[in-house]
Tab-separated table of C-alpha atoms and ligand atoms in Angstrom:
chain	number	residue	atom	x	y	z
W	48	MET	CA	0.000	0.000	0.000
W	49	THR	CA	2.648	2.464	1.103
W	50	SER	CA	4.700	1.890	-2.025
W	51	ILE	CA	1.660	2.571	-4.207
W	52	LYS	CA	0.943	5.792	-2.332
W	53	HIS	CA	4.538	6.792	-2.817
W	54	TYR	CA	4.348	5.991	-6.500
W	55	ILE	CA	1.168	8.073	-6.924
W	56	SER	CA	2.657	11.073	-5.185
W	57	ILE	CA	5.706	10.955	-7.445
W	58	VAL	CA	3.489	10.829	-10.541
W	59	LEU	CA	1.460	13.725	-9.141
W	60	LEU	CA	4.593	15.749	-8.557
W	61	LEU	CA	5.817	15.083	-12.057
W	62	PHE	CA	2.404	16.010	-13.436
W	63	LEU	CA	2.260	19.285	-11.498
W	64	SER	CA	5.725	20.314	-12.572
W	65	THR	CA	4.863	19.727	-16.228
W	66	VAL	CA	1.738	21.850	-15.806
W	67	SER	CA	3.627	24.740	-14.293
W	68	PHE	CA	6.266	24.511	-16.995
W	69	ALA	CA	3.605	24.484	-19.688
W	70	ALA	CA	1.804	27.387	-18.002
W	71	ASP	CA	4.263	29.909	-19.488
W	72	LYS	CA	3.429	28.656	-22.938
W	73	ALA	CA	-0.265	28.454	-22.251
W	74	LEU	CA	-0.820	31.951	-20.891
W	75	PRO	CA	-4.160	33.478	-21.774
W	76	VAL	CA	-3.741	35.730	-24.809
W	77	ILE	CA	-4.945	39.318	-24.595
W	78	LEU	CA	-4.863	41.955	-27.312
W	79	ALA	CA	-3.635	45.188	-25.697
W	80	THR	CA	-5.917	48.186	-25.817
W	81	LEU	CA	-3.863	51.218	-26.827
W	82	THR	CA	-4.897	54.821	-26.217
W	83	SER	CA	-3.712	58.205	-27.382
W	84	ALA	CA	-2.959	61.073	-24.978
W	85	PRO	CA	-4.420	62.226	-22.669
W	86	GLN	CA	-6.320	58.931	-22.422
W	87	VAL	CA	-4.901	55.984	-20.498
W	88	PRO	CA	-6.046	52.348	-20.897
W	89	SER	CA	-8.145	51.087	-17.954
W	90	PRO	CA	-6.315	49.650	-14.964
W	91	ILE	CA	-5.514	45.948	-15.190
W	92	THR	CA	-7.790	43.881	-12.961
W	93	ARG	CA	-6.438	40.394	-13.590
W	94	ASP	CA	-4.306	38.761	-10.886
W	95	TYR	CA	-2.437	36.376	-13.188
W	96	PRO	CA	0.075	36.888	-15.978
W	97	ALA	CA	-0.989	36.905	-19.614
W	98	LYS	CA	0.490	36.956	-23.066
W	99	VAL	CA	-0.279	40.491	-24.202
W	100	VAL	CA	-0.221	41.148	-27.931
W	101	VAL	CA	0.755	44.725	-28.809
W	102	ARG	CA	0.390	45.965	-32.391
W	103	LEU	CA	1.903	49.370	-32.964
W	104	GLU	CA	2.112	51.080	-36.343
W	105	THR	CA	4.711	53.649	-37.294
W	106	VAL	CA	3.288	56.243	-39.646
W	107	GLU	CA	4.626	59.561	-40.966
W	108	LEU	CA	2.008	62.272	-41.334
W	109	ILE	CA	1.518	66.027	-41.504
W	110	GLY	CA	-0.147	67.464	-38.415
W	111	GLN	CA	-0.538	70.717	-36.562
W	112	LEU	CA	2.255	71.845	-34.267
W	113	SER	CA	0.629	75.162	-33.448
W	114	ASP	CA	-2.028	77.450	-34.948
W	115	GLY	CA	-1.075	77.819	-38.601
W	116	VAL	CA	2.108	75.797	-38.106
W	117	ASP	CA	2.329	72.307	-39.621
W	118	TYR	CA	4.969	69.666	-39.195
W	119	THR	CA	5.679	66.238	-40.667
W	120	PHE	CA	5.462	64.064	-37.586
W	121	TRP	CA	6.889	60.553	-37.424
W	122	THR	CA	4.603	58.688	-35.064
W	123	PHE	CA	3.884	55.522	-33.153
W	124	GLY	CA	0.202	54.889	-33.734
W	125	GLY	CA	-0.536	58.091	-35.662
W	126	THR	CA	-0.224	60.430	-32.681
W	127	VAL	CA	2.413	62.350	-30.744
W	128	PRO	CA	3.091	61.117	-28.158
W	129	GLY	CA	2.638	57.516	-29.308
W	130	SER	CA	-0.023	55.129	-28.045
W	131	PHE	CA	-0.035	54.358	-24.324
W	132	ILE	CA	0.653	50.673	-23.599
W	133	ARG	CA	-0.418	49.094	-20.305
W	134	VAL	CA	0.734	45.647	-19.188
W	135	ARG	CA	1.207	43.843	-15.876
W	136	SER	CA	4.483	42.865	-14.278
W	137	GLY	CA	5.205	39.262	-15.283
W	138	ASP	CA	3.289	39.528	-18.559
W	139	VAL	CA	4.831	38.203	-21.750
W	140	VAL	CA	4.513	40.859	-24.409
W	141	GLU	CA	4.311	39.757	-28.027
W	142	PHE	CA	5.218	42.911	-29.875
W	143	TYR	CA	4.401	43.662	-33.519
W	144	LEU	CA	5.801	46.782	-35.153
W	145	ASP	CA	4.073	47.600	-38.437
W	146	ASN	CA	5.787	50.234	-40.569
W	147	HIS	CA	3.160	51.785	-42.843
W	148	PRO	CA	3.893	51.362	-46.586
W	149	SER	CA	3.717	55.153	-47.047
W	150	SER	CA	6.664	55.690	-44.679
W	151	LYS	CA	9.821	57.132	-46.156
W	152	MET	CA	11.966	55.829	-43.313
W	153	PRO	CA	12.625	52.548	-41.617
W	154	HIS	CA	11.788	52.627	-37.898
W	155	ASN	CA	12.239	50.486	-34.831
W	156	ILE	CA	11.400	50.672	-31.137
W	157	ASP	CA	13.440	50.821	-27.951
W	158	LEU	CA	11.141	50.218	-24.995
W	159	HIS	CA	12.797	51.104	-21.711
W	160	ALA	CA	10.614	48.375	-20.153
W	161	VAL	CA	12.494	45.692	-22.078
W	162	THR	CA	15.360	43.698	-20.639
W	163	GLY	CA	17.324	42.857	-23.770
W	164	PRO	CA	19.660	44.426	-26.356
W	165	GLY	CA	18.515	47.824	-27.577
W	166	GLY	CA	15.326	47.506	-25.563
W	167	GLY	CA	13.953	45.709	-28.596
W	168	ALA	CA	15.516	48.019	-31.144
W	169	THR	CA	17.785	45.410	-32.657
W	170	SER	CA	14.870	43.028	-33.192
W	171	SER	CA	12.413	45.567	-34.484
W	172	PHE	CA	14.179	47.408	-37.308
W	173	THR	CA	11.394	47.582	-39.884
W	174	ALA	CA	11.433	48.819	-43.486
W	175	PRO	CA	8.392	50.655	-44.876
W	176	GLY	CA	5.621	48.166	-45.615
W	177	HIS	CA	7.046	45.523	-43.275
W	178	THR	CA	6.197	44.112	-39.857
W	179	SER	CA	8.684	43.002	-37.207
W	180	GLN	CA	7.825	40.867	-34.227
W	181	PHE	CA	9.632	40.059	-30.990
W	182	THR	CA	8.660	38.973	-27.488
W	183	PHE	CA	9.784	40.203	-24.088
W	184	LYS	CA	8.876	39.523	-20.495
W	185	ALA	CA	7.961	42.581	-18.428
W	186	LEU	CA	10.197	41.953	-15.430
W	187	ASN	CA	10.179	45.319	-13.666
W	188	PRO	CA	7.100	47.307	-12.755
W	189	GLY	CA	7.301	51.014	-13.554
W	190	LEU	CA	6.441	53.695	-16.082
W	191	TYR	CA	8.761	53.558	-19.074
W	192	VAL	CA	9.442	55.658	-22.144
W	193	TYR	CA	9.661	54.025	-25.534
W	194	HIS	CA	11.109	55.682	-28.613
W	195	CYS	CA	12.434	55.027	-32.067
W	196	ALA	CA	16.135	54.248	-32.154
W	197	THR	CA	16.808	54.255	-35.859
W	198	ALA	CA	19.718	56.409	-37.002
W	199	PRO	CA	19.816	59.339	-36.784
W	200	VAL	CA	18.166	58.574	-33.442
W	201	GLY	CA	17.891	62.207	-32.379
W	202	MET	CA	16.010	63.065	-35.536
W	203	HIS	CA	13.498	60.229	-35.169
W	204	ILE	CA	12.803	61.284	-31.598
W	205	ALA	CA	12.702	64.978	-32.485
W	206	ASN	CA	10.059	64.207	-35.108
W	207	GLY	CA	7.722	62.689	-32.533
W	208	MET	CA	8.661	59.044	-32.069
W	209	TYR	CA	8.134	58.385	-28.349
W	210	GLY	CA	5.456	57.246	-25.959
W	211	LEU	CA	4.887	55.503	-22.624
W	212	ILE	CA	4.472	51.918	-21.521
W	213	LEU	CA	3.249	51.206	-18.014
W	214	VAL	CA	4.189	47.938	-16.383
W	215	GLU	CA	1.756	47.764	-13.495
W	216	PRO	CA	2.937	46.070	-10.326
W	217	GLU	CA	1.276	42.677	-9.786
W	218	GLU	CA	-0.944	44.101	-7.059
W	219	GLY	CA	-1.929	47.014	-9.305
W	220	LEU	CA	-1.732	50.724	-8.548
W	221	PRO	CA	-3.951	52.266	-5.859
W	222	LYS	CA	-7.377	53.183	-7.204
W	223	VAL	CA	-7.838	56.780	-8.324
W	224	ASP	CA	-10.743	58.616	-9.970
W	225	LYS	CA	-8.946	59.964	-13.027
W	226	GLU	CA	-5.837	58.960	-14.948
W	227	PHE	CA	-4.175	61.035	-17.654
W	228	TYR	CA	-1.293	60.635	-20.085
W	229	VAL	CA	0.944	63.696	-20.390
W	230	MET	CA	4.170	63.716	-22.358
W	231	GLN	CA	6.522	66.610	-22.879
W	232	SER	CA	8.846	67.039	-25.825
W	233	GLU	CA	10.586	69.659	-27.981
W	234	PHE	CA	10.494	70.569	-31.643
W	235	TYR	CA	13.277	72.229	-33.586
W	236	THR	CA	11.942	74.011	-36.665
W	237	LYS	CA	13.529	75.981	-39.508
W	238	GLY	CA	11.186	78.886	-38.751
W	239	ALA	CA	11.022	80.639	-35.391
W	240	TYR	CA	8.219	79.955	-32.904
W	241	GLY	CA	4.872	80.699	-34.527
W	242	GLU	CA	6.189	81.115	-38.076
W	243	GLU	CA	3.379	79.832	-40.250
W	244	GLY	CA	3.356	77.071	-42.834
W	245	LEU	CA	4.859	73.597	-43.011
W	246	GLN	CA	7.999	73.650	-40.901
W	247	SER	CA	10.850	71.250	-41.342
W	248	PHE	CA	13.243	69.811	-38.771
W	249	ASP	CA	16.325	71.923	-38.052
W	250	MET	CA	19.314	69.748	-37.184
W	251	ALA	CA	21.533	72.688	-36.210
W	252	LYS	CA	19.022	73.909	-33.607
W	253	ALA	CA	18.631	70.363	-32.281
W	254	LEU	CA	22.401	70.150	-31.818
W	255	THR	CA	22.505	73.394	-29.850
W	256	GLU	CA	19.514	72.138	-27.826
W	257	ILE	CA	17.571	75.390	-28.199
W	258	PRO	CA	14.103	74.350	-29.341
W	259	ASP	CA	11.490	76.600	-30.895
W	260	TYR	CA	8.687	74.587	-29.300
W	261	VAL	CA	8.368	72.783	-26.002
W	262	VAL	CA	4.971	71.126	-25.760
W	263	PHE	CA	2.768	68.728	-23.868
W	264	ASN	CA	1.136	65.981	-25.922
W	265	GLY	CA	2.590	66.899	-29.260
W	266	SER	CA	1.428	70.410	-30.062
W	267	VAL	CA	0.875	73.871	-28.657
W	268	GLY	CA	-2.603	73.868	-27.102
W	269	ALA	CA	-2.998	70.071	-27.029
W	270	MET	CA	-3.997	70.386	-23.373
W	271	THR	CA	-5.506	73.863	-23.133
W	272	GLY	CA	-8.989	75.341	-23.540
W	273	GLU	CA	-11.315	72.750	-25.066
W	274	ASN	CA	-8.524	70.189	-24.799
W	275	ALA	CA	-7.950	70.661	-21.079
W	276	VAL	CA	-8.196	67.563	-18.923
W	277	VAL	CA	-11.105	67.670	-16.489
W	278	ALA	CA	-11.782	66.459	-12.951
W	279	ASN	CA	-14.256	67.181	-10.160
W	280	VAL	CA	-13.574	68.592	-6.712
W	281	GLY	CA	-12.796	65.766	-4.301
W	282	GLU	CA	-11.448	63.410	-6.938
W	283	THR	CA	-8.017	61.845	-6.971
W	284	VAL	CA	-5.973	62.353	-10.118
W	285	ARG	CA	-3.013	60.386	-11.401
W	286	MET	CA	-0.865	61.651	-14.249
W	287	PHE	CA	1.521	59.419	-16.117
W	288	VAL	CA	4.128	61.937	-17.173
W	289	GLY	CA	6.831	61.258	-19.702
W	290	ASN	CA	9.533	63.304	-21.332
W	291	GLY	CA	10.472	62.379	-24.870
W	292	GLY	CA	13.114	65.083	-25.007
W	293	PRO	CA	15.099	64.735	-27.205
W	294	ASN	CA	17.223	67.135	-25.134
W	295	LEU	CA	15.593	68.993	-22.269
W	296	VAL	CA	14.906	67.954	-18.680
W	297	SER	CA	11.440	68.993	-17.540
W	298	SER	CA	10.642	70.713	-14.249
W	299	PHE	CA	7.101	69.399	-14.110
W	300	HIS	CA	4.736	71.531	-12.059
W	301	ILE	CA	1.015	72.222	-11.731
W	302	ILE	CA	0.294	75.771	-10.631
W	303	GLY	CA	-1.861	75.704	-7.491
W	304	GLU	CA	-1.525	71.992	-6.777
W	305	ILE	CA	0.851	69.973	-4.641
W	306	PHE	CA	1.598	66.397	-5.608
W	307	ASP	CA	0.595	64.139	-2.716
W	308	ASN	CA	2.638	61.330	-4.229
W	309	VAL	CA	5.415	61.326	-6.792
W	310	TYR	CA	6.704	57.991	-8.056
W	311	VAL	CA	10.209	59.288	-8.512
W	312	GLU	CA	11.439	58.727	-12.070
W	313	GLY	CA	8.506	56.373	-12.652
W	314	GLY	CA	9.822	53.718	-10.266
W	315	ASP	CA	8.473	52.582	-6.915
W	316	LEU	CA	10.124	55.137	-4.645
W	317	ILE	CA	7.279	57.371	-3.561
W	318	ASN	CA	7.955	60.912	-2.437
W	319	HIS	CA	5.295	63.085	-0.828
W	320	ASN	CA	4.220	66.736	-0.903
W	321	ILE	CA	6.133	67.777	-3.995
W	322	GLN	CA	5.764	71.082	-5.844
W	323	THR	CA	7.947	70.426	-8.886
W	324	THR	CA	9.444	67.159	-10.019
W	325	MET	CA	12.169	66.583	-12.570
W	326	VAL	CA	11.481	64.405	-15.547
W	327	PRO	CA	14.657	63.591	-17.446
W	328	ALA	CA	14.751	63.232	-21.217
W	329	GLY	CA	13.829	59.612	-21.840
W	330	GLY	CA	12.357	59.347	-18.356
W	331	SER	CA	9.060	59.528	-16.569
W	332	THR	CA	7.254	60.215	-13.343
W	333	ILE	CA	3.859	59.369	-11.911
W	334	VAL	CA	2.163	62.110	-9.901
W	335	GLU	CA	-0.948	61.737	-7.772
W	336	PHE	CA	-2.986	64.396	-6.049
W	337	LYS	CA	-6.476	65.114	-4.807
W	338	VAL	CA	-8.211	68.127	-6.293
W	339	ASP	CA	-9.643	70.045	-3.351
W	340	VAL	CA	-10.880	73.256	-4.950
W	341	PRO	CA	-12.396	74.189	-8.306
W	342	GLY	CA	-10.627	76.231	-10.952
W	343	THR	CA	-8.199	75.989	-13.819
W	344	PHE	CA	-4.838	74.586	-12.845
W	345	ILE	CA	-2.034	75.331	-15.266
W	346	ILE	CA	0.370	72.518	-16.065
W	347	VAL	CA	3.859	73.774	-16.898
W	348	ASP	CA	7.490	73.014	-17.327
W	349	HIS	CA	8.633	75.436	-14.618
W	350	SER	CA	11.596	76.414	-16.749
W	351	ILE	CA	9.048	79.057	-17.290
W	352	PHE	CA	9.895	80.673	-20.604
W	353	ARG	CA	9.175	77.267	-22.120
W	354	ALA	CA	5.679	77.459	-20.673
W	355	PHE	CA	4.725	80.964	-21.692
W	356	ASN	CA	6.833	81.396	-24.811
W	357	LYS	CA	7.396	77.960	-26.304
W	358	GLY	CA	4.152	76.112	-25.632
W	359	ALA	CA	4.800	73.932	-22.553
W	360	LEU	CA	1.462	74.736	-21.013
W	361	GLY	CA	-1.561	72.559	-20.278
W	362	MET	CA	-4.696	72.870	-18.195
W	363	LEU	CA	-6.523	70.790	-15.657
W	364	LYS	CA	-10.055	72.106	-15.162
W	365	VAL	CA	-11.590	71.200	-11.846
W	366	ASN	CA	-15.352	71.562	-11.540
W	367	GLY	CA	-17.274	71.804	-8.304
W	368	LYS	CA	-18.259	73.960	-5.388
W	369	PRO	CA	-15.691	76.290	-3.850
W	370	GLU	CA	-14.078	75.102	-0.637
W	371	LEU	CA	-13.674	78.483	0.992
W	372	ASP	CA	-11.791	77.203	4.021
W	373	ILE	CA	-9.083	75.869	1.700
W	374	TYR	CA	-9.058	78.756	-0.741
W	375	SER	CA	-11.134	81.881	-0.281
W	376	GLY	CA	-10.816	83.525	-3.662
W	377	LYS	CA	-10.226	87.264	-3.638
W	378	GLN	CA	-11.563	88.735	-0.421
W	379	LYS	CA	-10.494	92.332	-0.835
W	380	ASP	CA	-9.102	94.726	-3.339
W	381	THR	CA	-8.124	97.965	-1.693
W	382	VAL	CA	-5.711	100.635	-2.701
W	383	TYR	CA	-2.194	100.170	-1.458
W	384	LEU	CA	-0.265	103.363	-1.293
W	385	PRO	CA	2.942	103.120	0.654
W	386	GLU	CA	4.172	105.973	2.782
W	387	GLY	CA	5.496	108.552	0.366
W	388	GLY	CA	3.117	107.453	-2.328
W	389	GLY	CA	5.289	106.410	-5.195
W	390	ILE	CA	7.681	103.630	-6.060
W	391	GLN	CA	10.715	103.790	-3.826
W	392	SER	CA	14.145	103.352	-5.227
W	393	LEU	CA	16.439	101.075	-3.264
W	394	SER	CA	19.469	103.195	-4.000
W	395	ASN	CA	20.987	105.552	-1.434
W	396	THR	CA	19.603	108.596	-3.196
W	397	ALA	CA	16.146	107.409	-2.172
W	398	ARG	CA	16.949	108.562	1.356
W	399	ALA	CA	17.117	112.113	0.124
W	400	ALA	CA	13.953	114.171	0.594
W	401	PRO	CA	11.186	113.088	-1.758
W	402	LYS	CA	10.682	115.340	-4.720
W	403	ALA	CA	7.816	117.767	-4.471
W	404	LYS	CA	4.825	116.486	-6.388
W	405	THR	CA	3.159	118.248	-9.218
W	406	LYS	CA	-0.501	119.031	-8.768
W	407	GLU	CA	-1.375	116.260	-11.242
W	408	GLU	CA	0.611	113.723	-9.245
W	409	GLN	CA	-1.053	114.895	-6.051
W	410	ILE	CA	-4.479	114.481	-7.630
W	411	LEU	CA	-3.594	110.997	-8.821
W	412	PHE	CA	-2.292	109.806	-5.467
W	413	GLY	CA	-4.931	111.757	-3.586
W	414	LYS	CA	-7.691	109.890	-5.373
W	415	ARG	CA	-6.429	106.639	-3.881
W	416	VAL	CA	-6.204	108.166	-0.428
W	417	TYR	CA	-9.770	109.377	-0.843
W	418	GLU	CA	-11.055	105.985	-1.957
W	419	GLN	CA	-9.418	104.354	1.008
W	420	ASN	CA	-10.179	106.847	3.754
W	421	CYS	CA	-13.063	109.128	2.875
W	422	GLN	CA	-15.269	107.559	0.243
W	423	ALA	CA	-17.116	105.254	2.627
W	424	CYS	CA	-18.788	108.289	4.184
W	425	HIS	CA	-18.521	111.115	1.676
W	426	GLN	CA	-19.257	108.828	-1.313
W	427	ALA	CA	-17.502	108.294	-4.610
W	428	ASN	CA	-18.444	111.603	-6.191
W	429	GLY	CA	-18.211	113.618	-3.013
W	430	GLN	CA	-21.990	113.964	-2.937
W	431	GLY	CA	-22.257	112.780	0.693
W	432	ILE	CA	-25.412	111.278	2.171
W	433	PRO	CA	-28.245	113.633	3.119
W	434	ASN	CA	-28.580	114.225	6.850
W	435	ALA	CA	-25.556	112.074	7.633
W	436	PHE	CA	-22.432	112.987	5.722
W	437	PRO	CA	-22.047	116.457	4.210
W	438	GLN	CA	-21.015	116.795	0.595
W	439	LEU	CA	-17.488	117.689	-0.390
W	440	ALA	CA	-18.552	118.469	-3.955
W	441	GLY	CA	-19.347	122.167	-4.031
W	442	SER	CA	-19.216	122.434	-0.229
W	443	ASP	CA	-19.125	126.083	0.820
W	444	TYR	CA	-17.723	124.989	4.179
W	445	LEU	CA	-14.748	123.396	2.456
W	446	LEU	CA	-14.186	125.757	-0.434
W	447	SER	CA	-14.436	128.988	1.530
W	448	ASN	CA	-11.478	127.943	3.629
W	449	PRO	CA	-9.658	124.900	2.273
W	450	LYS	CA	-6.880	125.019	4.891
W	451	ARG	CA	-9.404	124.670	7.674
W	452	SER	CA	-10.041	121.146	6.370
W	453	ILE	CA	-6.518	120.117	7.382
W	454	GLY	CA	-7.688	120.534	10.941
W	455	VAL	CA	-10.909	118.642	10.196
W	456	ILE	CA	-8.944	115.591	9.044
W	457	LEU	CA	-6.301	115.922	11.755
W	458	ASN	CA	-8.670	116.268	14.657
W	459	GLY	CA	-11.989	115.058	13.348
W	460	LEU	CA	-15.064	117.227	13.526
W	461	SER	CA	-18.124	117.246	15.731
W	462	GLY	CA	-20.766	119.736	16.713
W	463	LYS	CA	-23.194	121.549	14.494
W	464	ILE	CA	-21.950	122.774	11.138
W	465	THR	CA	-23.796	124.123	8.121
W	466	VAL	CA	-22.886	123.032	4.633
W	467	ASN	CA	-24.675	124.722	1.714
W	468	GLY	CA	-27.487	125.768	3.973
W	469	LYS	CA	-28.035	122.359	5.542
W	470	ASP	CA	-27.219	121.585	9.154
W	471	TYR	CA	-25.176	118.591	10.187
W	472	ASP	CA	-24.577	117.469	13.694
W	473	GLY	CA	-22.598	114.319	13.281
W	474	VAL	CA	-19.167	113.106	14.194
W	475	MET	CA	-16.287	112.749	11.807
W	476	PRO	CA	-13.438	110.779	13.361
W	477	ALA	CA	-9.888	112.033	13.002
W	478	VAL	CA	-8.186	110.313	10.063
W	479	ASN	CA	-4.576	109.465	10.634
W	480	LEU	CA	-2.694	110.390	7.460
W	481	SER	CA	0.854	111.497	6.699
W	482	ASP	CA	1.395	115.129	5.699
W	483	GLU	CA	1.939	113.962	2.162
W	484	LYS	CA	-1.263	111.946	1.950
W	485	MET	CA	-3.300	114.649	3.572
W	486	ALA	CA	-2.005	117.217	1.104
W	487	ASN	CA	-2.754	114.854	-1.746
W	488	VAL	CA	-6.287	114.006	-0.686
W	489	LEU	CA	-7.231	117.635	-0.179
W	490	THR	CA	-5.724	118.620	-3.518
W	491	TYR	CA	-7.691	115.806	-5.109
W	492	ILE	CA	-10.929	116.997	-3.503
W	493	LEU	CA	-10.314	120.621	-4.481
W	494	ASN	CA	-9.830	119.584	-8.086
W	495	SER	CA	-12.696	117.107	-8.391
W	496	TRP	CA	-16.448	117.211	-8.935
W	497	ASN	CA	-16.468	120.790	-10.253
W	498	ASN	CA	-14.771	122.160	-7.167
W	499	ASN	CA	-12.808	125.269	-7.978
W	500	GLY	CA	-9.244	123.955	-7.834
W	501	GLY	CA	-6.309	124.766	-5.597
W	502	LYS	CA	-3.324	122.940	-4.185
W	503	ILE	CA	-2.316	122.026	-0.653
W	504	ASP	CA	1.328	121.123	-0.051
W	505	ALA	CA	2.722	118.722	2.527
W	506	ILE	CA	4.601	121.602	4.141
W	507	GLU	CA	1.321	123.421	4.778
W	508	VAL	CA	-0.071	120.323	6.456
W	509	SER	CA	3.058	120.048	8.537
W	510	GLU	CA	2.699	123.670	9.660
W	511	ALA	CA	-0.971	123.212	10.474
W	512	ARG	CA	-0.111	120.099	12.425
W	513	SER	CA	2.413	121.930	14.589
W	514	GLN	CA	-0.166	124.619	15.368
W	515	HIS	CA	-2.677	122.139	16.708
F	885	CU	CU1	11.884	56.119	-36.413
């Protein structure tokens, strides 16, 4: 009996080992779903490895680089950046590269996710109208750049041949509400930025590494306005960010957001609370953040001239109700007029006595002093409020003796007064102003609302002050 049991268990063992050996060959076959930016294929839900078939076509086509600016892009999948590929760590990827018959160039692919010579480049060199096929095992989870590596490599990349492949960890990535594909790159054109027409590649500019265009997702405006990516307040957002280069390192930043998590360089080291993260040429990063408040959040390469002058600008539009305890929006807009009124020079000469102001300057500065200190009571046009605040426009009290008003502002005013035949018996508090500001506000009042002009100088205020 025992020997039979023993025999059976040996057979069973042998059987099991054959099954597990065969399992690699008998993986379920899945055709990869590819997406173009900013779309990302859905997260992988399976908990077992598969043979994933990827078919990617290289095609050369004319597209828009900016308004009125065209460019002959060399693409993976007909778009720049190329199609997003999503597989799972441990998957066997059966890769087909189809080079469209209309192509003028041979192409190949170097996937940074591949462990093997050239990242697949040596096995995938493909003439126009041909297909190459090779297989690799996705050993390391991470977010990887792929690009064409056909000579001249720089030129193939500069013309748009790059994209991202995500190798998800076996356990998957944490669930988020929105995922986006964002890839930065540069274009070197014969014409300067914005010069219209079909632009060709400029090798000399590429060598000096001074691009005319730096863009997200292949063209100026690919992620702005109508093309902005969208999320709702309270949602979690993940961006798969790549940099195709060919030359520049990106300082990836979203204005008004802080990355809760950054998968540094697309690997599994997670950094927290990051404002700007570097994405090297031929590298990637994954950023995650929760959108807490509504608004338009500008995505930039914080090497900021690239953003505002070369196109490296995208938008994330967040819809929803304001969260005023997190961000109030503008609460006040009041006039700020520093002591002395004007712009101060930092040089030593600034310590010299300020230059006397012309009447026009006094009126200009005085208007701001008025808006800040007087308007609430005496109203915008000096018309006052009947029975409460006397008018300053056409006030006989004021105009018959303008210098008396210095005292009114300095000390306040109470008790019965008569202005243009009407009695007032209110209280005006003293307003604490510098000599300069007081002179300016009174000069402004004297020259506004059909009042009959005049000028009060700071020195007069100073004298009046010493008398009181
Ligand atoms: Cu190529």
